[in-house]
Coordinates of C-alpha atoms and ligand atoms in Angstrom, one line a residue:
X239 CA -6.4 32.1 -5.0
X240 CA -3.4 29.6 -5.3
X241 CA -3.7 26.7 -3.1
X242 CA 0.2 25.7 -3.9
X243 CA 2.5 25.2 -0.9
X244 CA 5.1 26.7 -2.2
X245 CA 8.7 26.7 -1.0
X246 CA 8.8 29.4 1.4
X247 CA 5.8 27.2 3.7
X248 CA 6.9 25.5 6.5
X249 CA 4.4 22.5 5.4
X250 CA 5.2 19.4 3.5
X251 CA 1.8 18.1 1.8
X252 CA 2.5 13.9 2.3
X253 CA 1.0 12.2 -1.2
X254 CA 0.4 8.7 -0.6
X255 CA 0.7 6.3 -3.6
X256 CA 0.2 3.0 -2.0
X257 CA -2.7 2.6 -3.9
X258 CA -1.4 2.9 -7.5
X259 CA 2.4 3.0 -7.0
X260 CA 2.7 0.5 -4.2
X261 CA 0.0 -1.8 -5.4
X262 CA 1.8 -1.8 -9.2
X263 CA 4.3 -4.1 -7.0
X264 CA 4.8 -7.6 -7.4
X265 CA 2.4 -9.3 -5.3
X266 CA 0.8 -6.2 -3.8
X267 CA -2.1 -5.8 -5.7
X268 CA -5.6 -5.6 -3.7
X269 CA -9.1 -5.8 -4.2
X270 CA -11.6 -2.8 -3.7
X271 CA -12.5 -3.4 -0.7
X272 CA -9.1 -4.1 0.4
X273 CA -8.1 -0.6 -1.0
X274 CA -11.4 1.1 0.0
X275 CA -9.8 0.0 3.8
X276 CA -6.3 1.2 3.3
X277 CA -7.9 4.7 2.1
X278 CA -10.1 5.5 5.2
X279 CA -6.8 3.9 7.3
X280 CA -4.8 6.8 5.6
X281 CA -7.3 9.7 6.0
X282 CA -7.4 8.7 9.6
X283 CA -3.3 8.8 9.6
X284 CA -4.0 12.4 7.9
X285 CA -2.1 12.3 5.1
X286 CA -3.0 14.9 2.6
X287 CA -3.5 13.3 -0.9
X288 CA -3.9 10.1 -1.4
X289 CA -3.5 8.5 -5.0
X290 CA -5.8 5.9 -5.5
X291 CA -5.2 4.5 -8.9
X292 CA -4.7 4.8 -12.3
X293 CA -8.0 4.5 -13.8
X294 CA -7.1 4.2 -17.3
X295 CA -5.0 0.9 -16.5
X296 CA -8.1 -1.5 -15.9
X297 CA -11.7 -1.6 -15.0
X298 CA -10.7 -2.7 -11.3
X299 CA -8.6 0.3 -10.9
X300 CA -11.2 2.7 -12.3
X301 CA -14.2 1.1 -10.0
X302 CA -11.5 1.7 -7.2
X303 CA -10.6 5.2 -7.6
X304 CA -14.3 6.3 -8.0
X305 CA -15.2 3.9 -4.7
X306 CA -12.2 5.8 -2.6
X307 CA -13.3 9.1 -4.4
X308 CA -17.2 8.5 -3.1
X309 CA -16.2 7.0 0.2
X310 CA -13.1 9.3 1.6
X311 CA -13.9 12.8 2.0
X312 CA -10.7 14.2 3.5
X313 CA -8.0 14.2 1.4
X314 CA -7.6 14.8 -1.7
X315 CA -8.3 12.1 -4.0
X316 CA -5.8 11.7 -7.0
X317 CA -5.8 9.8 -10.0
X318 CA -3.2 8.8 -12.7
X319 CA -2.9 9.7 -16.4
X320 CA -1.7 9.6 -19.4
X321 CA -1.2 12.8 -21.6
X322 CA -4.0 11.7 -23.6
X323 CA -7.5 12.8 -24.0
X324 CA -8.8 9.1 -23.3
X325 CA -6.9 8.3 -20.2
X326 CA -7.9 12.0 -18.9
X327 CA -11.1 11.8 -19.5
X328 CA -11.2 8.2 -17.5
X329 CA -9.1 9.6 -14.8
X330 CA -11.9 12.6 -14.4
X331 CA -15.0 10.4 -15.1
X332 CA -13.5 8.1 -12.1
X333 CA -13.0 11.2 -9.7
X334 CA -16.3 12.8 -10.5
X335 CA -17.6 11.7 -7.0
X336 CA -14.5 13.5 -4.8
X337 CA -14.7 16.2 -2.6
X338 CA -11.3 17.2 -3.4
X339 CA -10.3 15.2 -6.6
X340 CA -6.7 16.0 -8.6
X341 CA -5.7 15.2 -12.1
X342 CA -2.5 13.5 -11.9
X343 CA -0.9 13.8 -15.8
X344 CA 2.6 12.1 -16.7
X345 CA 4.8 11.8 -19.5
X346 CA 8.3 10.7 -20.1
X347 CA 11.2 13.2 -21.1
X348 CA 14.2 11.7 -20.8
X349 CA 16.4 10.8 -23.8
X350 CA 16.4 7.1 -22.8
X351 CA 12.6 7.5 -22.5
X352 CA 12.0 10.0 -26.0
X353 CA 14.2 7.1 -28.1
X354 CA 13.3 3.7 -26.6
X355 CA 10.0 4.1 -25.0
X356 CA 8.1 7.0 -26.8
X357 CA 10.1 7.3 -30.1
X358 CA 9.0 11.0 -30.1
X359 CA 11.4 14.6 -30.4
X360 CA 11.9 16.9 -27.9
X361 CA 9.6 19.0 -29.1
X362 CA 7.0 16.4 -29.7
X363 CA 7.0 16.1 -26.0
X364 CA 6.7 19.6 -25.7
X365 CA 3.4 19.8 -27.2
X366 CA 1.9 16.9 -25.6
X367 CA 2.8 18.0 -22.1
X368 CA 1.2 21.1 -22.5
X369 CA -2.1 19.4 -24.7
X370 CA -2.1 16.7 -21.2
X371 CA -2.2 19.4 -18.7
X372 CA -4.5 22.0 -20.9
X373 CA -6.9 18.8 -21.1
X374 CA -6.6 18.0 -17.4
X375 CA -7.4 21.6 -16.4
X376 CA -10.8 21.3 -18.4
X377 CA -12.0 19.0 -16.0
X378 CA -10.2 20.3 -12.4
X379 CA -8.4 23.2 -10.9
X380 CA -6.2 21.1 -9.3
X381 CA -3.9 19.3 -11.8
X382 CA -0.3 17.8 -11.2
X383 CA 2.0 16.9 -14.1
X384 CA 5.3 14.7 -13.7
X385 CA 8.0 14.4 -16.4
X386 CA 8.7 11.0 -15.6
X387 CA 12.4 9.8 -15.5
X388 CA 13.2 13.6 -14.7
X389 CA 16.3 12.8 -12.8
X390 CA 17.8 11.4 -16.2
X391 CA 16.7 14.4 -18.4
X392 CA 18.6 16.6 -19.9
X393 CA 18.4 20.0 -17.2
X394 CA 17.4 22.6 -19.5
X395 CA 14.9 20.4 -21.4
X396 CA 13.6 19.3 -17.9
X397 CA 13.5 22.8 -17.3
X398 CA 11.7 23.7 -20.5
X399 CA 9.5 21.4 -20.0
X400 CA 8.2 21.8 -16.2
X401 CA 8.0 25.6 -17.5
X402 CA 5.6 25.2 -20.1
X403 CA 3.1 22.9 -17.8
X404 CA 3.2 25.5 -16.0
X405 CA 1.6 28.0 -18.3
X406 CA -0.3 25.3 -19.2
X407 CA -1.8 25.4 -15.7
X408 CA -0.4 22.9 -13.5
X409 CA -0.8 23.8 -9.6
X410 CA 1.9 21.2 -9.1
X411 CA 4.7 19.9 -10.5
X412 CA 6.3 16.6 -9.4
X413 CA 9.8 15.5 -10.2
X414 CA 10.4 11.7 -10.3
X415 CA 13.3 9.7 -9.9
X416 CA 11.6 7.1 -11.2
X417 CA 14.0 4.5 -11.7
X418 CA 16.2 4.7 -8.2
X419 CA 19.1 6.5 -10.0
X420 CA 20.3 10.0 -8.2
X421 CA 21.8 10.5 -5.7
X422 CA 21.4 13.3 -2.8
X423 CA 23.7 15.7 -3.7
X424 CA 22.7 15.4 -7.3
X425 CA 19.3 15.6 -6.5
X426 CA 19.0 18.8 -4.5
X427 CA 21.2 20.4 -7.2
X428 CA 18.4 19.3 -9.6
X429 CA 16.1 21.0 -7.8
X430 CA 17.9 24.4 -7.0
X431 CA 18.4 24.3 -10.7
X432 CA 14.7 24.2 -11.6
X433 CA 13.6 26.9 -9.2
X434 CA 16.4 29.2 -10.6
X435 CA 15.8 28.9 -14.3
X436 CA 12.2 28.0 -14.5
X437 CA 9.9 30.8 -14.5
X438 CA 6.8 30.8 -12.4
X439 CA 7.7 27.6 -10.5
X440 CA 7.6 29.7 -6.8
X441 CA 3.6 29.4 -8.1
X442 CA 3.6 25.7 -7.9
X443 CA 3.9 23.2 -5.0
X444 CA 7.5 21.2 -6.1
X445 CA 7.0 17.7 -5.1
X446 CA 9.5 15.0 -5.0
X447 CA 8.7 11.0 -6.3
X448 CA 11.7 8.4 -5.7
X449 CA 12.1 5.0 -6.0
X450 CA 14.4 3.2 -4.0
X451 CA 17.0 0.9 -6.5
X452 CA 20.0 2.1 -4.6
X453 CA 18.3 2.3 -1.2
X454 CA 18.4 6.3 -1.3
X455 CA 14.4 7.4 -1.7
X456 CA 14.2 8.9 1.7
X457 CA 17.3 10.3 1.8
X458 CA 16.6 11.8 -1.8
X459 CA 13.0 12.8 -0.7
X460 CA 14.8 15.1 2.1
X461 CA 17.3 16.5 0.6
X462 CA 14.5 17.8 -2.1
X463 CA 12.4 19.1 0.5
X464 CA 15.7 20.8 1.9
X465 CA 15.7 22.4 -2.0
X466 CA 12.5 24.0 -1.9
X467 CA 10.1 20.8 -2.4
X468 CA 7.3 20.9 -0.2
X469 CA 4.9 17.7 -1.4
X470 CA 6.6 14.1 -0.5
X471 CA 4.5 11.3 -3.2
X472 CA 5.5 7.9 -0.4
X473 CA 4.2 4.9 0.4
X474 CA 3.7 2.9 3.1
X475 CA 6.0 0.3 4.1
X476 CA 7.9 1.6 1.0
X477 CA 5.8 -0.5 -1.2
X478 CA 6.4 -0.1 -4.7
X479 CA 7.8 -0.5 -8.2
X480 CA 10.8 -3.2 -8.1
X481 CA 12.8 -2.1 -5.0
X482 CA 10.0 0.2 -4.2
X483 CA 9.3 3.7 -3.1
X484 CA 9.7 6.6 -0.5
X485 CA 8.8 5.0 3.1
X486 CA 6.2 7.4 4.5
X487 CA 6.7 6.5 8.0
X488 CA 10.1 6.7 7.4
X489 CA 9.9 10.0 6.2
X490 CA 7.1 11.3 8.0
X491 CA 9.3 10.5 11.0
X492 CA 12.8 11.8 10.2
X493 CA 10.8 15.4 9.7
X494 CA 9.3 14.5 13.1
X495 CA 11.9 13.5 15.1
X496 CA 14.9 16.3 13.0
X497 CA 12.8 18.7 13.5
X498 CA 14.7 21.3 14.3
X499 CA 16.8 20.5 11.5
X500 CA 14.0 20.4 8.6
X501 CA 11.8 23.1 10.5
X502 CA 9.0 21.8 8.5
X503 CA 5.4 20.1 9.6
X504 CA 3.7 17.0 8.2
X505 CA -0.3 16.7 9.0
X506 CA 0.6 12.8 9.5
X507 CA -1.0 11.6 13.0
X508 CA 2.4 9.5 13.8
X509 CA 0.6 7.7 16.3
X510 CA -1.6 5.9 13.6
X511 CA 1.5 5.0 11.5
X512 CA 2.5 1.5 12.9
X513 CA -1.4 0.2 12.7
X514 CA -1.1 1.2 9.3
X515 CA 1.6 0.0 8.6
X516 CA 0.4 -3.6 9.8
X517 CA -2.9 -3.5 8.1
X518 CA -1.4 -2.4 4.5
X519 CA 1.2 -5.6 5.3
X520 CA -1.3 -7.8 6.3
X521 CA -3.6 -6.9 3.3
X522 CA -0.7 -7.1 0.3
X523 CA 0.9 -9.7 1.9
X524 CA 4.3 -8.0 1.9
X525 CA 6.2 -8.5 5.1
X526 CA 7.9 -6.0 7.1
X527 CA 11.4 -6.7 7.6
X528 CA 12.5 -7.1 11.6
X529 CA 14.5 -4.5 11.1
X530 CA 12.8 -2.2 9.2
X531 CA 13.2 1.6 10.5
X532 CA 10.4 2.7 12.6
X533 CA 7.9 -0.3 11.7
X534 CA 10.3 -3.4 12.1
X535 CA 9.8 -5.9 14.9
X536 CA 13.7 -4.8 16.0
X537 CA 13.1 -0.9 15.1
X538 CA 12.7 -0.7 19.1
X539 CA 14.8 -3.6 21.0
X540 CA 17.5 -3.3 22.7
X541 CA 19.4 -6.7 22.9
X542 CA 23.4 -6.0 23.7
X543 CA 23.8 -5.6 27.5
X544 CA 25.6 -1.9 26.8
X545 CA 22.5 -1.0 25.3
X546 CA 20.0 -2.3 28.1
X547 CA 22.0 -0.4 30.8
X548 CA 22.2 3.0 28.6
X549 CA 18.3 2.4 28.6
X550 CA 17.8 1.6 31.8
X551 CA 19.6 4.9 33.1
X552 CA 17.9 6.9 30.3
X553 CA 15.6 5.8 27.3
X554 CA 17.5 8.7 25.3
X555 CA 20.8 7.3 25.3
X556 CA 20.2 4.7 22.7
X557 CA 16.5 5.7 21.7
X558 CA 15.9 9.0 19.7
X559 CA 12.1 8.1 18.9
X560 CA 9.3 6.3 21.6
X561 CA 7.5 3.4 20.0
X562 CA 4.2 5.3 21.6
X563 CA 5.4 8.1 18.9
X564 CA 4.7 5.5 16.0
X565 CA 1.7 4.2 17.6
X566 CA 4.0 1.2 18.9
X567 CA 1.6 -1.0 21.5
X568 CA 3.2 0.2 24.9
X569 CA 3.2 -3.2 26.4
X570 CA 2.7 -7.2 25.5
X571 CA -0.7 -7.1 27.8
X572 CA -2.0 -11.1 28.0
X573 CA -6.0 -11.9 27.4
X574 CA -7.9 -14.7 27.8
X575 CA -11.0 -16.5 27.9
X576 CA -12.2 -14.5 30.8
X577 CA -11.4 -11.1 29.4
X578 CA -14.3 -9.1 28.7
X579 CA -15.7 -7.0 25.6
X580 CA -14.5 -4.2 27.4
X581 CA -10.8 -5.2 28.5
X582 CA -10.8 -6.4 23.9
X583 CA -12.2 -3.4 23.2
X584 CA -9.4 -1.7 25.4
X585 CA -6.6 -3.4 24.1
X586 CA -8.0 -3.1 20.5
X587 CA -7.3 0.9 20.9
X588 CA -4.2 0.4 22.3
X589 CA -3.1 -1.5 19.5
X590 CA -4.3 1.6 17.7
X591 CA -6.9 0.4 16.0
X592 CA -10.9 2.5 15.5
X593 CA -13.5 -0.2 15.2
X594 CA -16.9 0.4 14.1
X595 CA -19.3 -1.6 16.2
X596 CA -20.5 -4.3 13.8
X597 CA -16.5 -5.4 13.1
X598 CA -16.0 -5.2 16.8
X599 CA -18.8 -7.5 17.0
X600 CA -17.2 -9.8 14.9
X601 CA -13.6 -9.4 16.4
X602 CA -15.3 -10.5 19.8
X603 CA -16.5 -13.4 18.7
X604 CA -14.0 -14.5 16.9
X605 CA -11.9 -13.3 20.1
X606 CA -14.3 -15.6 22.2
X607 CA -13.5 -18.8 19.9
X608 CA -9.8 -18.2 19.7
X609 CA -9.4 -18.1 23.5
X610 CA -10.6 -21.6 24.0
X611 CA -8.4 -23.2 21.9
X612 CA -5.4 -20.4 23.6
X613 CA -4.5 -20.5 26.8
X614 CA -2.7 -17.1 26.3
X615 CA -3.9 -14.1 23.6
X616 CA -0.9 -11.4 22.6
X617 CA -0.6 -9.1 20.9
X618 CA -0.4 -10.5 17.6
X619 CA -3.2 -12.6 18.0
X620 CA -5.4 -9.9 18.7
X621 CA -3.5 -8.0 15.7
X622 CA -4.5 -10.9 14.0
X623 CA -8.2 -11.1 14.7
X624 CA -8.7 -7.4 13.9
X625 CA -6.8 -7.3 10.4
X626 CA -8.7 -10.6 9.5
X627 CA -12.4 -8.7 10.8
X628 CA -12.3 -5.9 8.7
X629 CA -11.9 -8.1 5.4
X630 CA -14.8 -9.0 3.5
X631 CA -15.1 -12.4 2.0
X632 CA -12.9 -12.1 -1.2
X633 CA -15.1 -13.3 -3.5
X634 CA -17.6 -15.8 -3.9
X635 CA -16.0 -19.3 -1.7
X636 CA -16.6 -19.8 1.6
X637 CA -15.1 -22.6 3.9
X638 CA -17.8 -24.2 5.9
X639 CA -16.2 -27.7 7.1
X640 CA -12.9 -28.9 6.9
X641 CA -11.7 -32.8 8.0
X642 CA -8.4 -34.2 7.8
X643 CA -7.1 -37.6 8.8
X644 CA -3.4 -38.3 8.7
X645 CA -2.1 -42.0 9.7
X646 CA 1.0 -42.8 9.6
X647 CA 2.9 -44.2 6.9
X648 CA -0.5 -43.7 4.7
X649 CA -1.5 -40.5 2.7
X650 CA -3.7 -37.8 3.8
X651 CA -7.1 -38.3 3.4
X652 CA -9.4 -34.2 3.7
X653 CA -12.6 -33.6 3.5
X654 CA -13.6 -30.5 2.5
X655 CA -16.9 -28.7 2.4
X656 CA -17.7 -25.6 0.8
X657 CA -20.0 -22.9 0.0
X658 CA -20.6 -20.5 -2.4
X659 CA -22.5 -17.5 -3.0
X660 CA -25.3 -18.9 -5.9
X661 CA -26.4 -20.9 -2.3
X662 CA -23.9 -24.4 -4.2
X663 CA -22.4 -26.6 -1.3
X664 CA -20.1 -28.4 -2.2
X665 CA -18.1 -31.3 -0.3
X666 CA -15.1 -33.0 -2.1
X667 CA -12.6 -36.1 -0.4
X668 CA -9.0 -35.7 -1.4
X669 CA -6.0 -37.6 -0.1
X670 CA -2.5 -36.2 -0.7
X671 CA 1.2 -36.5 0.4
X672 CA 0.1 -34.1 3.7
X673 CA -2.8 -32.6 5.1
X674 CA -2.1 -29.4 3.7
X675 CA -1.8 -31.2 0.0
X676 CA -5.0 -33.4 0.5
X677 CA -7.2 -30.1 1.8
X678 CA -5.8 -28.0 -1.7
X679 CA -6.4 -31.4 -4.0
X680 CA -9.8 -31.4 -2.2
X681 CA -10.7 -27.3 -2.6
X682 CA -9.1 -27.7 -6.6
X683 CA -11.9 -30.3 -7.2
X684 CA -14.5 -28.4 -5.4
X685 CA -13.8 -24.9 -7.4
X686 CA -12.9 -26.1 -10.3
X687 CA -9.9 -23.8 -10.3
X688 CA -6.2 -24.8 -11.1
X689 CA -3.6 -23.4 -9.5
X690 CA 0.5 -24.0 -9.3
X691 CA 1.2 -23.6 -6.0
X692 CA 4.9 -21.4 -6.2
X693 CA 5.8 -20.6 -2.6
X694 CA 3.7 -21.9 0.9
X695 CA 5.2 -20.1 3.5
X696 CA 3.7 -20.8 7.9
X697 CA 4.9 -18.5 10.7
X698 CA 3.5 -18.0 14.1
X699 CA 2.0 -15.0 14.6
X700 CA 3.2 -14.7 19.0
X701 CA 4.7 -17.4 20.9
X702 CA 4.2 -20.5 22.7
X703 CA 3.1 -24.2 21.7
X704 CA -0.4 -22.9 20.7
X705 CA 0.4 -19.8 18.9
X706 CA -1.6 -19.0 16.1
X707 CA 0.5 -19.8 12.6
X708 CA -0.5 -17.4 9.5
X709 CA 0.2 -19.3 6.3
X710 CA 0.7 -17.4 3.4
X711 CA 0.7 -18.6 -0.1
X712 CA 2.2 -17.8 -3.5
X713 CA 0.3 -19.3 -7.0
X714 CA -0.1 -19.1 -10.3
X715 CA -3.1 -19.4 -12.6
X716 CA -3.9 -18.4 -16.3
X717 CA -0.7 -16.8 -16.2
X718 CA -1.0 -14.7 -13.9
X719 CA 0.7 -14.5 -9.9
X720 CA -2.1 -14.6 -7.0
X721 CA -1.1 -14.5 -3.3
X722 CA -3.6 -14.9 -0.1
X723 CA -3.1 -15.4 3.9
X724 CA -4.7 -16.4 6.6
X725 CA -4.3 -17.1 10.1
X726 CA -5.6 -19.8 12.1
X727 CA -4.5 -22.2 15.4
X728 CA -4.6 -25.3 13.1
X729 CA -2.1 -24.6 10.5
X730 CA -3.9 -27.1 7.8
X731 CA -6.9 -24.9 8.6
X732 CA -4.6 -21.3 8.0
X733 CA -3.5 -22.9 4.7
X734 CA -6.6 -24.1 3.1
X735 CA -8.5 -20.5 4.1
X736 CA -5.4 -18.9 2.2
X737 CA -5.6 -20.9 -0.9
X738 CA -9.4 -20.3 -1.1
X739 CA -8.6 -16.5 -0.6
X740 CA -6.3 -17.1 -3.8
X741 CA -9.2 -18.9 -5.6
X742 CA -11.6 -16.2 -5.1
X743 CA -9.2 -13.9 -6.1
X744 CA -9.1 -15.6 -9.5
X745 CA -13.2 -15.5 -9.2
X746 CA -13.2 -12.0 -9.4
X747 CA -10.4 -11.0 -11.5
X748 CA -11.6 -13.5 -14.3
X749 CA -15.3 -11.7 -13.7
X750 CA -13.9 -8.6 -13.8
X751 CA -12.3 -9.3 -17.3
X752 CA -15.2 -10.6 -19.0
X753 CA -17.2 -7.2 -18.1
X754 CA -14.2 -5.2 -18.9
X755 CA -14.3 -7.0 -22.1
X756 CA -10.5 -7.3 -21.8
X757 CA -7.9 -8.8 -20.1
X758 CA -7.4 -8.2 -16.5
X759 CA -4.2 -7.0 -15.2
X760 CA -1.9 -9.4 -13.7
X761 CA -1.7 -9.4 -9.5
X762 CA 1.0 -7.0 -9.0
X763 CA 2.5 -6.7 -12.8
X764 CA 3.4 -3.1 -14.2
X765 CA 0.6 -1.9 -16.2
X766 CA 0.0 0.8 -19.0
X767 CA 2.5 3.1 -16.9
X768 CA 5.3 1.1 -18.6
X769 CA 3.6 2.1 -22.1
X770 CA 3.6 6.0 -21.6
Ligands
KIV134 O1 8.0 6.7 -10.9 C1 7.4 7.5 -11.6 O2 8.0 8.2 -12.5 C2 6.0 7.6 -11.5 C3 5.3 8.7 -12.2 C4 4.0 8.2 -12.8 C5 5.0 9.8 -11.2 O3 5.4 6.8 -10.7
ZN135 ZN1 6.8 5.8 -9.3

């Protein structure tokens, strides 16, 4: 029995690439348990397939495919490939553990692709797009092949092409934009085009991949779904590849709120989409722009006096979604040292966020600390304290004691004390132009790890003289670009927790590449995809 949703359905299957499409951005790479917390947060948002890697591309992306393929039981679990045996066979080794795992196979056909890229003939790609999905279906039913660049390929050889991987046995059949080049008209032409001249393809479930160069991914991404498409590959936050990709909650939410345009359904829980939003921008470190659509700070404020009184009268006259529909928190609610466990835990849901009893644990006492030093706790400060709860220790640093003394008109002196996970502690003096400079000379000494500091960014996560400040910070070391965050009331104490995030983050990725016997991929830089 076919499991396609083909184009007739009334059900758009959301594929969710944040893991290998968004995470191949600069700077928005994650560790495994970072991703293993962004999976469960997008089975609980209910997308349908959620591509968790390309296992092929390092050892860390392999060991995270098979953790999200053990762990999250849901969806379907996707992983990337090659049209090669050896990148196949990773792929399927990796997904072994899923419930419901999916070969994801790719190859190139454009001209720009076949000369440049691949150096190989038309017919050459041919053979191995069918020899990449006849391999894939060796080892699952359930096998998706994209011609990558299709939106630049010659029509009849794209059509050629998605016709023989279909006899071949893919179930679905994904046309990329991948470079941010068509444009809506264009694209639904594209795809009226394929299901007219390619046979079988009313078999298949027709998905639709874009990336945003020109700002058009959504808008591409519905007018292909208006042309028969009925799988949408998206990301959160538009994460992605240069400019990035498809916004899910963007898209997931023009479906929603036109619906009686698209008359089509998503199994997306819209309510969960802002909380995931904020813990996939929290994790990667990628902000969300104010006024980003339905995520952004602004995507609900009303500021010009016009507006206020349209609102006031009636919310529809200026507001055609409610922030409750994207899991918006209703109301800035205050807490403070006298709230209870139960008035946290209340405010925790209504932020939308599920604990499990152990992290709440830890988010109370944390809570309990914070609102002794804080008059006032907001929103964002309890935002804060559950993001930062569900992350596990990086890697192997730990910060147990941090001093600094500043006098005027002298240099910083910090003292810094550390511990790591062999049971070492460690306590360096450093003095430096700034407290924030002598607490990183101090950790440097300490870990033994250089780092170029690139960028140091501060900004308060709610308002008021004692809001908390997150710091976030930007390096480089053996090459490679590194990025960690933290939050904290003392600012000096924010930064030096973020730069020892960035130092176990070298820990690991230099561990990693001695027992991959290789090199380990740079934070955020494009991988073997590039090298199809
Ligand atoms: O953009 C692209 O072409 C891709 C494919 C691998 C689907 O990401
Ligand atoms: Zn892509």
């Amino acid at each position: 029995m076919s499991t396609a949703t083909t184009a007739g359905s009334d059900r758009v299957v959301i594929f969710d690439t944040t893991l290998r499409d968004g995470e191949q951005a600069p700077g928005c790479s994650m560790t495994q348990p970072e991703k293993l917390r962004v999976a469960r947060a997008l089975s609980e948002l209910g997308v349908d397939v959620i591509e968790a890697g390309f296992p092929a591309a390092s050892r860390g992306d392999w060991e995270a495919v098979n953790a999200v393929a053990r762990e999250v039981r849901e969806p379907i679990i996707a992983g990337l490939a090659r049209c090669t045996r050896e990148d196949i066979e990773q792929a399927a080794r990796a997904l072994a553990p899923a419930a419901r795992p999916r070969l994801h196979v790719f190859l190139a056909t454009s001209a720009i692709h076949r000369q440049y890229k691949l150096n190989m003939a038309q017919e050459q790609i041919v053979a191995r797009a069918v020899e990449g999905v006849r391999i894939a279906r060796e080892y699952c039913d359930d096998v998706e092949f994209s011609p990558e660049d299709a939106s630049r390929t010659e029509l009849d050889f794209l059509a050629q092409v998605v016709q023989v991987a279909i006899e071949a046995g893919a179930t679905t059949i994904n046309i990329p934009d991948t470079v941010g080049y068509t444009v809506p008209d264009e694209f639904g032409e594209l795809f009226r085009y394929l299901r007219k001249h390619v046979r079988g393809i009313e078999r298949v479930t027709l998905s639709v991949h874009c990336h945003d160069d020109l700002g058009m991914a959504v808008a591409n991404s519905l007018t292909a779904v208006v042309a028969g498409a009925r799988q949408i590959e998206c990301t959160i936050n538009g994460i992605g590849e240069r400019a990035g990709n498809c916004s899910l909650e963007e898209v997931v939410m023009a479906l929603t709120t036109r619906a009686a345009f698209f008359n089509l359904k998503t199994g997306v829980t819209t309510s969960r989409l802002y909380p995931t939003s904020r813990l996939v921008s929290s994790i990667t470190g990628m902000p969300i722009p104010r006024n980003k659509a339905v995520v952004g700070e602004n995507a609900f404020a009303h500021e010009s006096g016009i507006h206020q009184h349209g609102m006031l009268k009636h919310r529809s006259t200026y507001e055609i979604m409610q922030p409750t529909d994207v899991g918006l928190p209703r109301s800035n609610l205050v807490l403070g040292k006298h709230s209870g466990r139960h008035a946290l835990r209340e405010h925790v849901k209504q932020l939308g966020f599920e604990l499990e009893e152990a992290e709440f644990n830890r988010v109370f006492e944390e809570f309990k600390a914070l609102a002794d030093r804080k008059k006032e706790l907001f929103d964002g400060d309890i935002e804060a304290l559950v993001l930062r709860a569900g992350g596990l220790q990086s890697g192997p640093w730990a910060l147990e004691q941090l001093d600094v003394e500043v006098h005027s008109g002298a240099q910083a002196v910090a003292t810094v004390r550390l511990r790591h996970t062999d049971q070492r502690v460690l306590e360096r003096v450093a003095s430096g132009d700034g407290p924030v400079d002598a607490a990183y000379k101090a950790i440097v000494q300490a870990t033994g790890v250089p780092v170029t500091v690139r960028k140091f960014e501060v900004h308060a996560v709610t308002i008021g003289e004692d809001a908390q400040g997150e710091a976030i910070l930007y390096v480089d070391c053996d090459g490679r670009s590194y990025r960690g965050s933290s939050v904290s009331t003392n600012i000096v104490e924010a930064a030096s927790r973020a730069l020892l995030e960035v130092v176990n983050r070298i820990e690991l990725s230099r561990h990693a590449g001695a027992r991959a016997g290789n090199e380990p991929r740079a934070s955020g830089a494009p991988v073997a995809h590039s090298a199809a």
